[in-house]
Amino acid sequence: MYYDVIEETPAYTWDTLLSNIGGSLGLFIGVSLVSILEVLEFLWDVCRISLRRCRKTSRLEALPKDEVNNIPSS
């Protein structure tokens, strides 16, 4: 009689599985942190630009009309 002995071995050990999960979580948390920082930088830029425009228009409203036309563009 002829038969084969089949032996199963796990593809991952517990150490490898936990290492892979930890590495993936670290990657996702790092990407999330970078995304949050990019959103904060974008909001900072939008606020800065809108404040500049607001200040520029308030200065133009304070000037007489004949001086508004003589302002050099920068």
PDB file of N, CA and C in Angstrom:
ATOM      1  N   MET A   1       0.828  -1.162   0.000  1.00  0.00           N
ATOM      2  CA  MET A   1       0.000   0.000   0.000  1.00  0.00           C
ATOM      3  C   MET A   1       0.890   1.249   0.000  1.00  0.00           C
ATOM      4  N   TYR A   2       0.514   2.277  -0.790  1.00  0.00           N
ATOM      5  CA  TYR A   2       1.306   3.492  -0.964  1.00  0.00           C
ATOM      6  C   TYR A   2       0.474   4.690  -0.524  1.00  0.00           C
ATOM      7  N   TYR A   3       1.033   5.578   0.271  1.00  0.00           N
ATOM      8  CA  TYR A   3       0.330   6.794   0.685  1.00  0.00           C
ATOM      9  C   TYR A   3       1.348   7.906   0.903  1.00  0.00           C
ATOM     10  N   ASP A   4       0.860   9.164   0.763  1.00  0.00           N
ATOM     11  CA  ASP A   4       1.691  10.351   0.970  1.00  0.00           C
ATOM     12  C   ASP A   4       1.379  10.959   2.336  1.00  0.00           C
ATOM     13  N   VAL A   5       2.394  11.400   2.989  1.00  0.00           N
ATOM     14  CA  VAL A   5       2.209  12.112   4.251  1.00  0.00           C
ATOM     15  C   VAL A   5       2.204  13.612   3.930  1.00  0.00           C
ATOM     16  N   ILE A   6       1.097  14.256   4.242  1.00  0.00           N
ATOM     17  CA  ILE A   6       0.959  15.698   3.998  1.00  0.00           C
ATOM     18  C   ILE A   6       1.063  16.415   5.329  1.00  0.00           C
ATOM     19  N   GLU A   7       1.970  17.349   5.375  1.00  0.00           N
ATOM     20  CA  GLU A   7       2.169  18.107   6.608  1.00  0.00           C
ATOM     21  C   GLU A   7       1.836  19.573   6.360  1.00  0.00           C
ATOM     22  N   GLU A   8       1.019  20.164   7.192  1.00  0.00           N
ATOM     23  CA  GLU A   8       0.632  21.568   7.051  1.00  0.00           C
ATOM     24  C   GLU A   8       1.498  22.430   7.958  1.00  0.00           C
ATOM     25  N   THR A   9       1.928  23.539   7.387  1.00  0.00           N
ATOM     26  CA  THR A   9       2.663  24.533   8.177  1.00  0.00           C
ATOM     27  C   THR A   9       1.981  25.884   7.963  1.00  0.00           C
ATOM     28  N   PRO A  10       1.886  26.679   8.989  1.00  0.00           N
ATOM     29  CA  PRO A  10       1.223  27.983   8.837  1.00  0.00           C
ATOM     30  C   PRO A  10       2.052  28.919   7.946  1.00  0.00           C
ATOM     31  N   ALA A  11       1.349  29.707   7.150  1.00  0.00           N
ATOM     32  CA  ALA A  11       2.031  30.667   6.286  1.00  0.00           C
ATOM     33  C   ALA A  11       2.615  31.810   7.110  1.00  0.00           C
ATOM     34  N   TYR A  12       1.928  32.175   8.175  1.00  0.00           N
ATOM     35  CA  TYR A  12       2.389  33.224   9.075  1.00  0.00           C
ATOM     36  C   TYR A  12       2.516  32.662  10.471  1.00  0.00           C
ATOM     37  N   THR A  13       3.587  33.062  11.121  1.00  0.00           N
ATOM     38  CA  THR A  13       3.663  32.779  12.558  1.00  0.00           C
ATOM     39  C   THR A  13       3.026  33.966  13.270  1.00  0.00           C
ATOM     40  N   TRP A  14       2.781  33.839  14.556  1.00  0.00           N
ATOM     41  CA  TRP A  14       2.165  34.937  15.297  1.00  0.00           C
ATOM     42  C   TRP A  14       3.056  36.171  15.274  1.00  0.00           C
ATOM     43  N   ASP A  15       4.342  35.968  15.354  1.00  0.00           N
ATOM     44  CA  ASP A  15       5.268  37.103  15.317  1.00  0.00           C
ATOM     45  C   ASP A  15       5.188  37.843  13.981  1.00  0.00           C
ATOM     46  N   THR A  16       5.169  37.097  12.898  1.00  0.00           N
ATOM     47  CA  THR A  16       5.096  37.702  11.569  1.00  0.00           C
ATOM     48  C   THR A  16       3.764  38.406  11.369  1.00  0.00           C
ATOM     49  N   LEU A  17       2.672  37.790  11.814  1.00  0.00           N
ATOM     50  CA  LEU A  17       1.353  38.390  11.670  1.00  0.00           C
ATOM     51  C   LEU A  17       1.263  39.705  12.434  1.00  0.00           C
ATOM     52  N   LEU A  18       1.705  39.719  13.678  1.00  0.00           N
ATOM     53  CA  LEU A  18       1.666  40.956  14.466  1.00  0.00           C
ATOM     54  C   LEU A  18       2.591  42.021  13.894  1.00  0.00           C
ATOM     55  N   SER A  19       3.724  41.604  13.364  1.00  0.00           N
ATOM     56  CA  SER A  19       4.642  42.566  12.746  1.00  0.00           C
ATOM     57  C   SER A  19       4.022  43.205  11.511  1.00  0.00           C
ATOM     58  N   ASN A  20       3.369  42.400  10.687  1.00  0.00           N
ATOM     59  CA  ASN A  20       2.716  42.940   9.485  1.00  0.00           C
ATOM     60  C   ASN A  20       1.557  43.868   9.835  1.00  0.00           C
ATOM     61  N   ILE A  21       0.765  43.496  10.829  1.00  0.00           N
ATOM     62  CA  ILE A  21      -0.345  44.356  11.249  1.00  0.00           C
ATOM     63  C   ILE A  21       0.192  45.672  11.808  1.00  0.00           C
ATOM     64  N   GLY A  22       1.217  45.606  12.641  1.00  0.00           N
ATOM     65  CA  GLY A  22       1.808  46.822  13.207  1.00  0.00           C
ATOM     66  C   GLY A  22       2.410  47.724  12.144  1.00  0.00           C
ATOM     67  N   GLY A  23       3.067  47.128  11.158  1.00  0.00           N
ATOM     68  CA  GLY A  23       3.634  47.930  10.071  1.00  0.00           C
ATOM     69  C   GLY A  23       2.564  48.609   9.242  1.00  0.00           C
ATOM     70  N   SER A  24       1.486  47.908   8.959  1.00  0.00           N
ATOM     71  CA  SER A  24       0.388  48.504   8.194  1.00  0.00           C
ATOM     72  C   SER A  24      -0.288  49.623   8.974  1.00  0.00           C
ATOM     73  N   LEU A  25      -0.526  49.404  10.256  1.00  0.00           N
ATOM     74  CA  LEU A  25      -1.141  50.456  11.075  1.00  0.00           C
ATOM     75  C   LEU A  25      -0.243  51.682  11.160  1.00  0.00           C
ATOM     76  N   GLY A  26       1.045  51.465  11.309  1.00  0.00           N
ATOM     77  CA  GLY A  26       1.979  52.587  11.342  1.00  0.00           C
ATOM     78  C   GLY A  26       1.964  53.374  10.042  1.00  0.00           C
ATOM     79  N   LEU A  27       1.887  52.679   8.929  1.00  0.00           N
ATOM     80  CA  LEU A  27       1.825  53.339   7.625  1.00  0.00           C
ATOM     81  C   LEU A  27       0.556  54.160   7.490  1.00  0.00           C
ATOM     82  N   PHE A  28      -0.590  53.585   7.859  1.00  0.00           N
ATOM     83  CA  PHE A  28      -1.862  54.301   7.737  1.00  0.00           C
ATOM     84  C   PHE A  28      -1.930  55.496   8.676  1.00  0.00           C
ATOM     85  N   ILE A  29      -1.417  55.363   9.889  1.00  0.00           N
ATOM     86  CA  ILE A  29      -1.418  56.488  10.823  1.00  0.00           C
ATOM     87  C   ILE A  29      -0.506  57.594  10.309  1.00  0.00           C
ATOM     88  N   GLY A  30       0.632  57.232   9.744  1.00  0.00           N
ATOM     89  CA  GLY A  30       1.532  58.230   9.177  1.00  0.00           C
ATOM     90  C   GLY A  30       0.909  58.958   8.008  1.00  0.00           C
ATOM     91  N   VAL A  31       0.222  58.243   7.144  1.00  0.00           N
ATOM     92  CA  VAL A  31      -0.437  58.868   5.997  1.00  0.00           C
ATOM     93  C   VAL A  31      -1.556  59.773   6.481  1.00  0.00           C
ATOM     94  N   SER A  32      -2.295  59.347   7.503  1.00  0.00           N
ATOM     95  CA  SER A  32      -3.371  60.168   8.048  1.00  0.00           C
ATOM     96  C   SER A  32      -2.822  61.453   8.653  1.00  0.00           C
ATOM     97  N   LEU A  33      -1.714  61.362   9.358  1.00  0.00           N
ATOM     98  CA  LEU A  33      -1.120  62.547   9.966  1.00  0.00           C
ATOM     99  C   LEU A  33      -0.657  63.529   8.897  1.00  0.00           C
ATOM    100  N   VAL A  34      -0.055  63.026   7.835  1.00  0.00           N
ATOM    101  CA  VAL A  34       0.386  63.900   6.746  1.00  0.00           C
ATOM    102  C   VAL A  34      -0.818  64.561   6.086  1.00  0.00           C
ATOM    103  N   SER A  35      -1.902  63.817   5.896  1.00  0.00           N
ATOM    104  CA  SER A  35      -3.100  64.383   5.288  1.00  0.00           C
ATOM    105  C   SER A  35      -3.702  65.476   6.160  1.00  0.00           C
ATOM    106  N   ILE A  36      -3.737  65.257   7.460  1.00  0.00           N
ATOM    107  CA  ILE A  36      -4.268  66.270   8.369  1.00  0.00           C
ATOM    108  C   ILE A  36      -3.410  67.535   8.316  1.00  0.00           C
ATOM    109  N   LEU A  37      -2.097  67.365   8.291  1.00  0.00           N
ATOM    110  CA  LEU A  37      -1.212  68.530   8.219  1.00  0.00           C
ATOM    111  C   LEU A  37      -1.387  69.283   6.901  1.00  0.00           C
ATOM    112  N   GLU A  38      -1.610  68.566   5.807  1.00  0.00           N
ATOM    113  CA  GLU A  38      -1.839  69.231   4.524  1.00  0.00           C
ATOM    114  C   GLU A  38      -3.136  70.024   4.535  1.00  0.00           C
ATOM    115  N   VAL A  39      -4.173  69.499   5.155  1.00  0.00           N
ATOM    116  CA  VAL A  39      -5.449  70.223   5.249  1.00  0.00           C
ATOM    117  C   VAL A  39      -5.273  71.477   6.103  1.00  0.00           C
ATOM    118  N   LEU A  40      -4.553  71.368   7.209  1.00  0.00           N
ATOM    119  CA  LEU A  40      -4.311  72.539   8.056  1.00  0.00           C
ATOM    120  C   LEU A  40      -3.501  73.603   7.315  1.00  0.00           C
ATOM    121  N   GLU A  41      -2.513  73.179   6.534  1.00  0.00           N
ATOM    122  CA  GLU A  41      -1.732  74.134   5.748  1.00  0.00           C
ATOM    123  C   GLU A  41      -2.600  74.821   4.699  1.00  0.00           C
ATOM    124  N   PHE A  42      -3.486  74.065   4.067  1.00  0.00           N
ATOM    125  CA  PHE A  42      -4.387  74.637   3.069  1.00  0.00           C
ATOM    126  C   PHE A  42      -5.303  75.683   3.711  1.00  0.00           C
ATOM    127  N   LEU A  43      -5.879  75.364   4.876  1.00  0.00           N
ATOM    128  CA  LEU A  43      -6.751  76.313   5.562  1.00  0.00           C
ATOM    129  C   LEU A  43      -5.985  77.562   5.974  1.00  0.00           C
ATOM    130  N   TRP A  44      -4.741  77.403   6.420  1.00  0.00           N
ATOM    131  CA  TRP A  44      -3.897  78.541   6.767  1.00  0.00           C
ATOM    132  C   TRP A  44      -3.675  79.437   5.553  1.00  0.00           C
ATOM    133  N   ASP A  45      -3.379  78.829   4.407  1.00  0.00           N
ATOM    134  CA  ASP A  45      -3.154  79.609   3.188  1.00  0.00           C
ATOM    135  C   ASP A  45      -4.421  80.347   2.762  1.00  0.00           C
ATOM    136  N   VAL A  46      -5.566  79.693   2.859  1.00  0.00           N
ATOM    137  CA  VAL A  46      -6.833  80.334   2.481  1.00  0.00           C
ATOM    138  C   VAL A  46      -7.118  81.525   3.388  1.00  0.00           C
ATOM    139  N   CYS A  47      -6.906  81.363   4.683  1.00  0.00           N
ATOM    140  CA  CYS A  47      -7.128  82.477   5.620  1.00  0.00           C
ATOM    141  C   CYS A  47      -6.180  83.630   5.335  1.00  0.00           C
ATOM    142  N   ARG A  48      -4.927  83.314   5.070  1.00  0.00           N
ATOM    143  CA  ARG A  48      -3.947  84.357   4.791  1.00  0.00           C
ATOM    144  C   ARG A  48      -4.297  85.142   3.532  1.00  0.00           C
ATOM    145  N   ILE A  49      -4.677  84.433   2.484  1.00  0.00           N
ATOM    146  CA  ILE A  49      -5.020  85.096   1.223  1.00  0.00           C
ATOM    147  C   ILE A  49      -6.278  85.942   1.385  1.00  0.00           C
ATOM    148  N   SER A  50      -7.281  85.414   2.081  1.00  0.00           N
ATOM    149  CA  SER A  50      -8.522  86.181   2.246  1.00  0.00           C
ATOM    150  C   SER A  50      -8.292  87.421   3.109  1.00  0.00           C
ATOM    151  N   LEU A  51      -7.414  87.327   4.126  1.00  0.00           N
ATOM    152  CA  LEU A  51      -7.108  88.519   4.930  1.00  0.00           C
ATOM    153  C   LEU A  51      -6.376  89.574   4.109  1.00  0.00           C
ATOM    154  N   ARG A  52      -5.468  89.129   3.248  1.00  0.00           N
ATOM    155  CA  ARG A  52      -4.767  90.093   2.387  1.00  0.00           C
ATOM    156  C   ARG A  52      -5.745  90.816   1.472  1.00  0.00           C
ATOM    157  N   ARG A  53      -6.666  90.066   0.885  1.00  0.00           N
ATOM    158  CA  ARG A  53      -7.649  90.687  -0.018  1.00  0.00           C
ATOM    159  C   ARG A  53      -8.558  91.636   0.746  1.00  0.00           C
ATOM    160  N   CYS A  54      -8.948  91.241   1.940  1.00  0.00           N
ATOM    161  CA  CYS A  54      -9.831  92.079   2.750  1.00  0.00           C
ATOM    162  C   CYS A  54      -9.139  93.383   3.112  1.00  0.00           C
ATOM    163  N   ARG A  55      -7.874  93.315   3.505  1.00  0.00           N
ATOM    164  CA  ARG A  55      -7.129  94.519   3.845  1.00  0.00           C
ATOM    165  C   ARG A  55      -6.929  95.413   2.634  1.00  0.00           C
ATOM    166  N   LYS A  56      -6.677  94.792   1.476  1.00  0.00           N
ATOM    167  CA  LYS A  56      -6.445  95.560   0.254  1.00  0.00           C
ATOM    168  C   LYS A  56      -7.714  96.305  -0.140  1.00  0.00           C
ATOM    169  N   THR A  57      -8.868  95.665  -0.074  1.00  0.00           N
ATOM    170  CA  THR A  57     -10.116  96.337  -0.448  1.00  0.00           C
ATOM    171  C   THR A  57     -10.484  97.412   0.565  1.00  0.00           C
ATOM    172  N   SER A  58     -10.176  97.214   1.840  1.00  0.00           N
ATOM    173  CA  SER A  58     -10.495  98.253   2.834  1.00  0.00           C
ATOM    174  C   SER A  58      -9.612  99.476   2.623  1.00  0.00           C
ATOM    175  N   ARG A  59      -8.367  99.281   2.194  1.00  0.00           N
ATOM    176  CA  ARG A  59      -7.498 100.416   1.898  1.00  0.00           C
ATOM    177  C   ARG A  59      -8.014 101.185   0.688  1.00  0.00           C
ATOM    178  N   LEU A  60      -8.488 100.471  -0.309  1.00  0.00           N
ATOM    179  CA  LEU A  60      -9.003 101.132  -1.511  1.00  0.00           C
ATOM    180  C   LEU A  60     -10.273 101.911  -1.211  1.00  0.00           C
ATOM    181  N   GLU A  61     -11.105 101.431  -0.319  1.00  0.00           N
ATOM    182  CA  GLU A  61     -12.336 102.141   0.024  1.00  0.00           C
ATOM    183  C   GLU A  61     -12.039 103.412   0.808  1.00  0.00           C
ATOM    184  N   ALA A  62     -10.923 103.438   1.552  1.00  0.00           N
ATOM    185  CA  ALA A  62     -10.582 104.603   2.353  1.00  0.00           C
ATOM    186  C   ALA A  62     -10.001 105.732   1.505  1.00  0.00           C
ATOM    187  N   LEU A  63      -9.471 105.418   0.332  1.00  0.00           N
ATOM    188  CA  LEU A  63      -8.864 106.429  -0.532  1.00  0.00           C
ATOM    189  C   LEU A  63      -9.932 107.135  -1.358  1.00  0.00           C
ATOM    190  N   PRO A  64      -9.683 108.411  -1.699  1.00  0.00           N
ATOM    191  CA  PRO A  64     -10.590 109.089  -2.640  1.00  0.00           C
ATOM    192  C   PRO A  64     -10.525 108.425  -4.015  1.00  0.00           C
ATOM    193  N   LYS A  65     -11.547 108.616  -4.814  1.00  0.00           N
ATOM    194  CA  LYS A  65     -11.645 107.918  -6.104  1.00  0.00           C
ATOM    195  C   LYS A  65     -10.517 108.289  -7.061  1.00  0.00           C
ATOM    196  N   ASP A  66     -10.053 109.530  -7.043  1.00  0.00           N
ATOM    197  CA  ASP A  66      -9.005 109.904  -7.985  1.00  0.00           C
ATOM    198  C   ASP A  66      -7.658 109.239  -7.630  1.00  0.00           C
ATOM    199  N   GLU A  67      -7.434 108.910  -6.342  1.00  0.00           N
ATOM    200  CA  GLU A  67      -6.200 108.251  -5.956  1.00  0.00           C
ATOM    201  C   GLU A  67      -6.272 106.727  -6.222  1.00  0.00           C
ATOM    202  N   VAL A  68      -7.456 106.159  -6.256  1.00  0.00           N
ATOM    203  CA  VAL A  68      -7.611 104.715  -6.499  1.00  0.00           C
ATOM    204  C   VAL A  68      -7.113 104.387  -7.890  1.00  0.00           C
ATOM    205  N   ASN A  69      -7.367 105.244  -8.853  1.00  0.00           N
ATOM    206  CA  ASN A  69      -6.941 104.967 -10.232  1.00  0.00           C
ATOM    207  C   ASN A  69      -5.439 105.099 -10.418  1.00  0.00           C
ATOM    208  N   ASN A  70      -4.756 105.814  -9.528  1.00  0.00           N
ATOM    209  CA  ASN A  70      -3.314 106.027  -9.654  1.00  0.00           C
ATOM    210  C   ASN A  70      -2.482 105.040  -8.865  1.00  0.00           C
ATOM    211  N   ILE A  71      -3.093 104.041  -8.234  1.00  0.00           N
ATOM    212  CA  ILE A  71      -2.343 103.075  -7.444  1.00  0.00           C
ATOM    213  C   ILE A  71      -1.640 102.085  -8.384  1.00  0.00           C
ATOM    214  N   PRO A  72      -0.316 101.934  -8.240  1.00  0.00           N
ATOM    215  CA  PRO A  72       0.384 100.951  -9.099  1.00  0.00           C
ATOM    216  C   PRO A  72       0.018  99.519  -8.689  1.00  0.00           C
ATOM    217  N   SER A  73      -0.128  98.668  -9.655  1.00  0.00           N
ATOM    218  CA  SER A  73      -0.449  97.261  -9.345  1.00  0.00           C
ATOM    219  C   SER A  73       0.837  96.531  -9.024  1.00  0.00           C
ATOM    220  N   SER A  74       0.770  95.655  -7.988  1.00  0.00           N
ATOM    221  CA  SER A  74       1.973  94.912  -7.592  1.00  0.00           C
ATOM    222  C   SER A  74       1.760  93.434  -7.710  1.00  0.00           C
TER     223      SER A  74
END
